[in-house]
């Protein structure tokens, strides 16, 4: 197979990069935290395992959104893996519906484990984390969290994001 010159992009501007990333299927998760009575939840696909010993995950958040500063202030977060039936929650926490925070969180049942971060009661799996470090990279901040507790929810088909749309597998 040969590659035509029309399909190659050598000058990668942000719009071209985002178009390429839209073709990258990502498992949808919500990163949540709570600090001094204020809750924050953000829909993400940029999250993954870093290590199994010690158990560590990372999640990438938009650094230009001032509301995300609460993740650093709280020193903890939960990473909740979504199932297909969580599409409305994913849209709400992504800000698509422009709902107030309380209405966003009212779309699901939440519990707390070790850190006090909101954990989705029926998440496929939730990782309750103590914040270890934050790295700032371009437009985003990368949060590294040591997993201090886990919750396994019902076994359901996962929710993915591909071509700028949600899909259940």
PDB file of N, CA, C and O in Angstrom, residues 67-125:
ATOM      1  N   UNK A  67     -12.156  26.268  36.403  1.00  0.00           N
ATOM      2  CA  UNK A  67     -12.872  25.393  37.334  1.00  0.00           C
ATOM      3  C   UNK A  67     -12.082  24.122  37.630  1.00  0.00           C
ATOM      4  O   UNK A  67     -12.298  23.483  38.669  1.00  0.00           O
ATOM      5  N   UNK A  68     -11.146  23.753  36.761  1.00  0.00           N
ATOM      6  CA  UNK A  68     -10.358  22.543  36.988  1.00  0.00           C
ATOM      7  C   UNK A  68      -9.276  22.709  38.048  1.00  0.00           C
ATOM      8  O   UNK A  68      -8.666  21.731  38.471  1.00  0.00           O
ATOM      9  N   UNK A  69      -9.053  23.929  38.518  1.00  0.00           N
ATOM     10  CA  UNK A  69      -8.078  24.164  39.598  1.00  0.00           C
ATOM     11  C   UNK A  69      -8.471  23.412  40.866  1.00  0.00           C
ATOM     12  O   UNK A  69      -7.609  23.078  41.688  1.00  0.00           O
ATOM     13  N   UNK A  70      -9.743  23.096  41.021  1.00  0.00           N
ATOM     14  CA  UNK A  70     -10.212  22.383  42.205  1.00  0.00           C
ATOM     15  C   UNK A  70      -9.553  21.006  42.348  1.00  0.00           C
ATOM     16  O   UNK A  70      -9.401  20.502  43.457  1.00  0.00           O
ATOM     17  N   UNK A  71      -9.135  20.403  41.252  1.00  0.00           N
ATOM     18  CA  UNK A  71      -8.471  19.100  41.328  1.00  0.00           C
ATOM     19  C   UNK A  71      -7.148  19.220  42.087  1.00  0.00           C
ATOM     20  O   UNK A  71      -6.810  18.351  42.886  1.00  0.00           O
ATOM     21  N   UNK A  72      -6.430  20.291  41.859  1.00  0.00           N
ATOM     22  CA  UNK A  72      -5.177  20.505  42.584  1.00  0.00           C
ATOM     23  C   UNK A  72      -5.454  20.893  44.035  1.00  0.00           C
ATOM     24  O   UNK A  72      -4.792  20.420  44.953  1.00  0.00           O
ATOM     25  N   UNK A  73      -6.447  21.740  44.244  1.00  0.00           N
ATOM     26  CA  UNK A  73      -6.783  22.182  45.596  1.00  0.00           C
ATOM     27  C   UNK A  73      -7.214  21.021  46.481  1.00  0.00           C
ATOM     28  O   UNK A  73      -6.850  20.962  47.654  1.00  0.00           O
ATOM     29  N   UNK A  74      -7.992  20.100  45.930  1.00  0.00           N
ATOM     30  CA  UNK A  74      -8.525  18.997  46.738  1.00  0.00           C
ATOM     31  C   UNK A  74      -7.467  17.951  47.070  1.00  0.00           C
ATOM     32  O   UNK A  74      -7.553  17.288  48.089  1.00  0.00           O
ATOM     33  N   UNK A  75      -6.506  17.775  46.178  1.00  0.00           N
ATOM     34  CA  UNK A  75      -5.474  16.766  46.395  1.00  0.00           C
ATOM     35  C   UNK A  75      -5.946  15.343  46.158  1.00  0.00           C
ATOM     36  O   UNK A  75      -5.253  14.388  46.483  1.00  0.00           O
ATOM     37  N   UNK A  76      -7.130  15.206  45.560  1.00  0.00           N
ATOM     38  CA  UNK A  76      -7.649  13.864  45.278  1.00  0.00           C
ATOM     39  C   UNK A  76      -8.619  13.930  44.111  1.00  0.00           C
ATOM     40  O   UNK A  76      -9.130  15.001  43.775  1.00  0.00           O
ATOM     41  N   UNK A  77      -8.850  12.778  43.503  1.00  0.00           N
ATOM     42  CA  UNK A  77      -9.839  12.681  42.435  1.00  0.00           C
ATOM     43  C   UNK A  77     -10.229  11.220  42.264  1.00  0.00           C
ATOM     44  O   UNK A  77      -9.531  10.312  42.719  1.00  0.00           O
ATOM     45  N   UNK A  78     -11.380  11.021  41.615  1.00  0.00           N
ATOM     46  CA  UNK A  78     -11.803   9.673  41.236  1.00  0.00           C
ATOM     47  C   UNK A  78     -11.888   9.633  39.721  1.00  0.00           C
ATOM     48  O   UNK A  78     -12.302  10.602  39.077  1.00  0.00           O
ATOM     49  N   UNK A  79     -11.474   8.524  39.145  1.00  0.00           N
ATOM     50  CA  UNK A  79     -11.578   8.283  37.720  1.00  0.00           C
ATOM     51  C   UNK A  79     -12.605   7.178  37.538  1.00  0.00           C
ATOM     52  O   UNK A  79     -12.393   6.047  37.984  1.00  0.00           O
ATOM     53  N   UNK A  80     -13.758   7.514  36.939  1.00  0.00           N
ATOM     54  CA  UNK A  80     -14.915   6.625  36.836  1.00  0.00           C
ATOM     55  C   UNK A  80     -15.125   6.210  35.387  1.00  0.00           C
ATOM     56  O   UNK A  80     -15.376   7.060  34.521  1.00  0.00           O
ATOM     57  N   UNK A  81     -15.029   4.917  35.086  1.00  0.00           N
ATOM     58  CA  UNK A  81     -15.222   4.407  33.731  1.00  0.00           C
ATOM     59  C   UNK A  81     -16.716   4.269  33.445  1.00  0.00           C
ATOM     60  O   UNK A  81     -17.449   3.624  34.198  1.00  0.00           O
ATOM     61  N   UNK A  82     -17.166   4.877  32.342  1.00  0.00           N
ATOM     62  CA  UNK A  82     -18.590   4.903  32.016  1.00  0.00           C
ATOM     63  C   UNK A  82     -19.017   3.734  31.143  1.00  0.00           C
ATOM     64  O   UNK A  82     -18.258   3.243  30.314  1.00  0.00           O
ATOM     65  N   UNK A  83     -20.281   3.357  31.321  1.00  0.00           N
ATOM     66  CA  UNK A  83     -20.922   2.329  30.499  1.00  0.00           C
ATOM     67  C   UNK A  83     -21.832   3.016  29.483  1.00  0.00           C
ATOM     68  O   UNK A  83     -22.100   4.227  29.573  1.00  0.00           O
ATOM     69  N   UNK A  84     -22.329   2.248  28.536  1.00  0.00           N
ATOM     70  CA  UNK A  84     -23.171   2.783  27.474  1.00  0.00           C
ATOM     71  C   UNK A  84     -24.363   3.574  27.976  1.00  0.00           C
ATOM     72  O   UNK A  84     -24.752   4.571  27.367  1.00  0.00           O
ATOM     73  N   UNK A  85     -24.939   3.151  29.085  1.00  0.00           N
ATOM     74  CA  UNK A  85     -26.129   3.839  29.596  1.00  0.00           C
ATOM     75  C   UNK A  85     -25.804   5.165  30.299  1.00  0.00           C
ATOM     76  O   UNK A  85     -26.710   5.870  30.730  1.00  0.00           O
ATOM     77  N   UNK A  86     -24.536   5.538  30.369  1.00  0.00           N
ATOM     78  CA  UNK A  86     -24.135   6.791  31.013  1.00  0.00           C
ATOM     79  C   UNK A  86     -23.998   7.962  30.034  1.00  0.00           C
ATOM     80  O   UNK A  86     -23.421   8.991  30.375  1.00  0.00           O
ATOM     81  N   UNK A  87     -24.532   7.829  28.840  1.00  0.00           N
ATOM     82  CA  UNK A  87     -24.342   8.854  27.821  1.00  0.00           C
ATOM     83  C   UNK A  87     -24.851  10.230  28.267  1.00  0.00           C
ATOM     84  O   UNK A  87     -24.189  11.250  28.044  1.00  0.00           O
ATOM     85  N   UNK A  88     -26.001  10.302  28.909  1.00  0.00           N
ATOM     86  CA  UNK A  88     -26.537  11.596  29.368  1.00  0.00           C
ATOM     87  C   UNK A  88     -25.613  12.218  30.412  1.00  0.00           C
ATOM     88  O   UNK A  88     -25.383  13.435  30.404  1.00  0.00           O
ATOM     89  N   UNK A  89     -25.061  11.389  31.297  1.00  0.00           N
ATOM     90  CA  UNK A  89     -24.126  11.889  32.304  1.00  0.00           C
ATOM     91  C   UNK A  89     -22.858  12.414  31.635  1.00  0.00           C
ATOM     92  O   UNK A  89     -22.348  13.482  31.998  1.00  0.00           O
ATOM     93  N   UNK A  90     -22.348  11.673  30.650  1.00  0.00           N
ATOM     94  CA  UNK A  90     -21.143  12.101  29.931  1.00  0.00           C
ATOM     95  C   UNK A  90     -21.362  13.450  29.266  1.00  0.00           C
ATOM     96  O   UNK A  90     -20.507  14.342  29.339  1.00  0.00           O
ATOM     97  N   UNK A  91     -22.510  13.627  28.624  1.00  0.00           N
ATOM     98  CA  UNK A  91     -22.814  14.896  27.960  1.00  0.00           C
ATOM     99  C   UNK A  91     -22.933  16.030  28.986  1.00  0.00           C
ATOM    100  O   UNK A  91     -22.447  17.139  28.762  1.00  0.00           O
ATOM    101  N   UNK A  92     -23.589  15.750  30.092  1.00  0.00           N
ATOM    102  CA  UNK A  92     -23.783  16.778  31.118  1.00  0.00           C
ATOM    103  C   UNK A  92     -22.454  17.216  31.721  1.00  0.00           C
ATOM    104  O   UNK A  92     -22.190  18.418  31.863  1.00  0.00           O
ATOM    105  N   UNK A  93     -21.590  16.256  32.069  1.00  0.00           N
ATOM    106  CA  UNK A  93     -20.313  16.605  32.691  1.00  0.00           C
ATOM    107  C   UNK A  93     -19.310  17.166  31.680  1.00  0.00           C
ATOM    108  O   UNK A  93     -18.315  17.767  32.062  1.00  0.00           O
ATOM    109  N   UNK A  94     -19.591  16.975  30.385  1.00  0.00           N
ATOM    110  CA  UNK A  94     -18.782  17.610  29.347  1.00  0.00           C
ATOM    111  C   UNK A  94     -19.230  19.051  29.116  1.00  0.00           C
ATOM    112  O   UNK A  94     -18.581  19.798  28.392  1.00  0.00           O
ATOM    113  N   UNK A  95     -20.368  19.423  29.712  1.00  0.00           N
ATOM    114  CA  UNK A  95     -20.867  20.781  29.570  1.00  0.00           C
ATOM    115  C   UNK A  95     -21.762  20.984  28.365  1.00  0.00           C
ATOM    116  O   UNK A  95     -22.181  22.104  28.082  1.00  0.00           O
ATOM    117  N   UNK A  96     -22.097  19.897  27.640  1.00  0.00           N
ATOM    118  CA  UNK A  96     -22.941  20.027  26.447  1.00  0.00           C
ATOM    119  C   UNK A  96     -24.316  20.604  26.783  1.00  0.00           C
ATOM    120  O   UNK A  96     -24.893  21.314  25.983  1.00  0.00           O
ATOM    121  N   UNK A  97     -24.840  20.249  27.932  1.00  0.00           N
ATOM    122  CA  UNK A  97     -26.199  20.648  28.302  1.00  0.00           C
ATOM    123  C   UNK A  97     -26.246  21.959  29.090  1.00  0.00           C
ATOM    124  O   UNK A  97     -27.327  22.452  29.377  1.00  0.00           O
ATOM    125  N   UNK A  98     -25.086  22.480  29.482  1.00  0.00           N
ATOM    126  CA  UNK A  98     -25.002  23.732  30.253  1.00  0.00           C
ATOM    127  C   UNK A  98     -25.829  23.688  31.541  1.00  0.00           C
ATOM    128  O   UNK A  98     -26.438  24.685  31.932  1.00  0.00           O
ATOM    129  N   UNK A  99     -25.849  22.534  32.184  1.00  0.00           N
ATOM    130  CA  UNK A  99     -26.593  22.377  33.436  1.00  0.00           C
ATOM    131  C   UNK A  99     -25.774  22.889  34.614  1.00  0.00           C
ATOM    132  O   UNK A  99     -24.541  22.792  34.605  1.00  0.00           O
ATOM    133  N   UNK A 100     -26.442  23.376  35.662  1.00  0.00           N
ATOM    134  CA  UNK A 100     -25.724  23.697  36.901  1.00  0.00           C
ATOM    135  C   UNK A 100     -25.107  22.418  37.485  1.00  0.00           C
ATOM    136  O   UNK A 100     -25.586  21.307  37.225  1.00  0.00           O
ATOM    137  N   UNK A 101     -24.071  22.575  38.270  1.00  0.00           N
ATOM    138  CA  UNK A 101     -23.331  21.431  38.816  1.00  0.00           C
ATOM    139  C   UNK A 101     -24.249  20.450  39.543  1.00  0.00           C
ATOM    140  O   UNK A 101     -24.150  19.233  39.336  1.00  0.00           O
ATOM    141  N   UNK A 102     -25.135  20.944  40.386  1.00  0.00           N
ATOM    142  CA  UNK A 102     -26.016  20.046  41.143  1.00  0.00           C
ATOM    143  C   UNK A 102     -26.885  19.198  40.222  1.00  0.00           C
ATOM    144  O   UNK A 102     -27.117  18.013  40.494  1.00  0.00           O
ATOM    145  N   UNK A 103     -27.367  19.776  39.131  1.00  0.00           N
ATOM    146  CA  UNK A 103     -28.189  19.010  38.188  1.00  0.00           C
ATOM    147  C   UNK A 103     -27.353  17.978  37.435  1.00  0.00           C
ATOM    148  O   UNK A 103     -27.836  16.901  37.114  1.00  0.00           O
ATOM    149  N   UNK A 104     -26.110  18.298  37.162  1.00  0.00           N
ATOM    150  CA  UNK A 104     -25.217  17.332  36.499  1.00  0.00           C
ATOM    151  C   UNK A 104     -25.024  16.105  37.393  1.00  0.00           C
ATOM    152  O   UNK A 104     -25.154  14.971  36.936  1.00  0.00           O
ATOM    153  N   UNK A 105     -24.704  16.342  38.639  1.00  0.00           N
ATOM    154  CA  UNK A 105     -24.471  15.231  39.561  1.00  0.00           C
ATOM    155  C   UNK A 105     -25.758  14.485  39.901  1.00  0.00           C
ATOM    156  O   UNK A 105     -25.715  13.303  40.251  1.00  0.00           O
ATOM    157  N   UNK A 106     -26.921  15.141  39.771  1.00  0.00           N
ATOM    158  CA  UNK A 106     -28.205  14.497  40.064  1.00  0.00           C
ATOM    159  C   UNK A 106     -28.567  13.435  39.025  1.00  0.00           C
ATOM    160  O   UNK A 106     -29.483  12.635  39.253  1.00  0.00           O
ATOM    161  N   UNK A 107     -27.845  13.379  37.923  1.00  0.00           N
ATOM    162  CA  UNK A 107     -28.123  12.385  36.880  1.00  0.00           C
ATOM    163  C   UNK A 107     -27.642  10.985  37.255  1.00  0.00           C
ATOM    164  O   UNK A 107     -27.884  10.029  36.511  1.00  0.00           O
ATOM    165  N   UNK A 108     -26.963  10.850  38.377  1.00  0.00           N
ATOM    166  CA  UNK A 108     -26.418   9.542  38.768  1.00  0.00           C
ATOM    167  C   UNK A 108     -26.352   9.450  40.287  1.00  0.00           C
ATOM    168  O   UNK A 108     -26.534  10.441  40.995  1.00  0.00           O
ATOM    169  N   UNK A 109     -26.078   8.236  40.773  1.00  0.00           N
ATOM    170  CA  UNK A 109     -25.875   8.007  42.202  1.00  0.00           C
ATOM    171  C   UNK A 109     -24.378   8.001  42.478  1.00  0.00           C
ATOM    172  O   UNK A 109     -23.605   7.373  41.755  1.00  0.00           O
ATOM    173  N   UNK A 110     -23.995   8.678  43.545  1.00  0.00           N
ATOM    174  CA  UNK A 110     -22.591   8.842  43.892  1.00  0.00           C
ATOM    175  C   UNK A 110     -22.340   8.350  45.305  1.00  0.00           C
ATOM    176  O   UNK A 110     -23.192   8.481  46.168  1.00  0.00           O
ATOM    177  N   UNK A 111     -21.158   7.792  45.504  1.00  0.00           N
ATOM    178  CA  UNK A 111     -20.718   7.353  46.824  1.00  0.00           C
ATOM    179  C   UNK A 111     -19.321   7.920  47.053  1.00  0.00           C
ATOM    180  O   UNK A 111     -18.740   8.538  46.158  1.00  0.00           O
ATOM    181  N   UNK A 112     -18.800   7.709  48.245  1.00  0.00           N
ATOM    182  CA  UNK A 112     -17.420   8.097  48.540  1.00  0.00           C
ATOM    183  C   UNK A 112     -16.672   6.875  49.036  1.00  0.00           C
ATOM    184  O   UNK A 112     -17.242   6.031  49.733  1.00  0.00           O
ATOM    185  N   UNK A 113     -15.409   6.798  48.691  1.00  0.00           N
ATOM    186  CA  UNK A 113     -14.545   5.722  49.177  1.00  0.00           C
ATOM    187  C   UNK A 113     -13.555   6.325  50.168  1.00  0.00           C
ATOM    188  O   UNK A 113     -13.959   6.872  51.175  1.00  0.00           O
ATOM    189  N   UNK A 114     -12.273   6.283  49.877  1.00  0.00           N
ATOM    190  CA  UNK A 114     -11.250   6.717  50.837  1.00  0.00           C
ATOM    191  C   UNK A 114     -10.987   8.214  50.838  1.00  0.00           C
ATOM    192  O   UNK A 114     -10.785   8.808  51.895  1.00  0.00           O
ATOM    193  N   UNK A 115     -10.972   8.859  49.660  1.00  0.00           N
ATOM    194  CA  UNK A 115     -10.526  10.252  49.589  1.00  0.00           C
ATOM    195  C   UNK A 115     -11.642  11.275  49.746  1.00  0.00           C
ATOM    196  O   UNK A 115     -11.362  12.448  49.965  1.00  0.00           O
ATOM    197  N   UNK A 116     -12.879  10.865  49.576  1.00  0.00           N
ATOM    198  CA  UNK A 116     -14.002  11.799  49.609  1.00  0.00           C
ATOM    199  C   UNK A 116     -14.405  12.301  48.238  1.00  0.00           C
ATOM    200  O   UNK A 116     -15.393  13.019  48.100  1.00  0.00           O
ATOM    201  N   UNK A 117     -13.657  11.938  47.184  1.00  0.00           N
ATOM    202  CA  UNK A 117     -14.038  12.312  45.820  1.00  0.00           C
ATOM    203  C   UNK A 117     -15.308  11.557  45.430  1.00  0.00           C
ATOM    204  O   UNK A 117     -15.489  10.400  45.833  1.00  0.00           O
ATOM    205  N   UNK A 118     -16.198  12.175  44.660  1.00  0.00           N
ATOM    206  CA  UNK A 118     -17.412  11.475  44.228  1.00  0.00           C
ATOM    207  C   UNK A 118     -17.073  10.284  43.335  1.00  0.00           C
ATOM    208  O   UNK A 118     -16.327  10.414  42.361  1.00  0.00           O
ATOM    209  N   UNK A 119     -17.629   9.123  43.691  1.00  0.00           N
ATOM    210  CA  UNK A 119     -17.440   7.884  42.931  1.00  0.00           C
ATOM    211  C   UNK A 119     -18.798   7.469  42.386  1.00  0.00           C
ATOM    212  O   UNK A 119     -19.770   7.359  43.134  1.00  0.00           O
ATOM    213  N   UNK A 120     -18.859   7.239  41.088  1.00  0.00           N
ATOM    214  CA  UNK A 120     -20.095   6.832  40.427  1.00  0.00           C
ATOM    215  C   UNK A 120     -20.466   5.421  40.878  1.00  0.00           C
ATOM    216  O   UNK A 120     -19.696   4.475  40.680  1.00  0.00           O
ATOM    217  N   UNK A 121     -21.639   5.282  41.500  1.00  0.00           N
ATOM    218  CA  UNK A 121     -22.034   4.010  42.105  1.00  0.00           C
ATOM    219  C   UNK A 121     -22.106   2.871  41.100  1.00  0.00           C
ATOM    220  O   UNK A 121     -21.796   1.723  41.441  1.00  0.00           O
ATOM    221  N   UNK A 122     -22.496   3.147  39.848  1.00  0.00           N
ATOM    222  CA  UNK A 122     -22.590   2.067  38.867  1.00  0.00           C
ATOM    223  C   UNK A 122     -21.556   2.199  37.749  1.00  0.00           C
ATOM    224  O   UNK A 122     -21.752   1.730  36.630  1.00  0.00           O
ATOM    225  N   UNK A 123     -20.411   2.818  38.071  1.00  0.00           N
ATOM    226  CA  UNK A 123     -19.307   2.875  37.111  1.00  0.00           C
ATOM    227  C   UNK A 123     -18.840   1.457  36.807  1.00  0.00           C
ATOM    228  O   UNK A 123     -18.964   0.555  37.646  1.00  0.00           O
ATOM    229  N   UNK A 124     -18.307   1.256  35.622  1.00  0.00           N
ATOM    230  CA  UNK A 124     -17.722  -0.054  35.320  1.00  0.00           C
ATOM    231  C   UNK A 124     -16.634  -0.361  36.342  1.00  0.00           C
ATOM    232  O   UNK A 124     -16.564  -1.452  36.884  1.00  0.00           O
ATOM    233  N   UNK A 125     -15.807   0.631  36.575  1.00  0.00           N
ATOM    234  CA  UNK A 125     -14.806   0.584  37.634  1.00  0.00           C
ATOM    235  C   UNK A 125     -14.472   2.028  37.987  1.00  0.00           C
ATOM    236  O   UNK A 125     -14.550   2.908  37.128  1.00  0.00           O
TER     237      UNK A 125
END
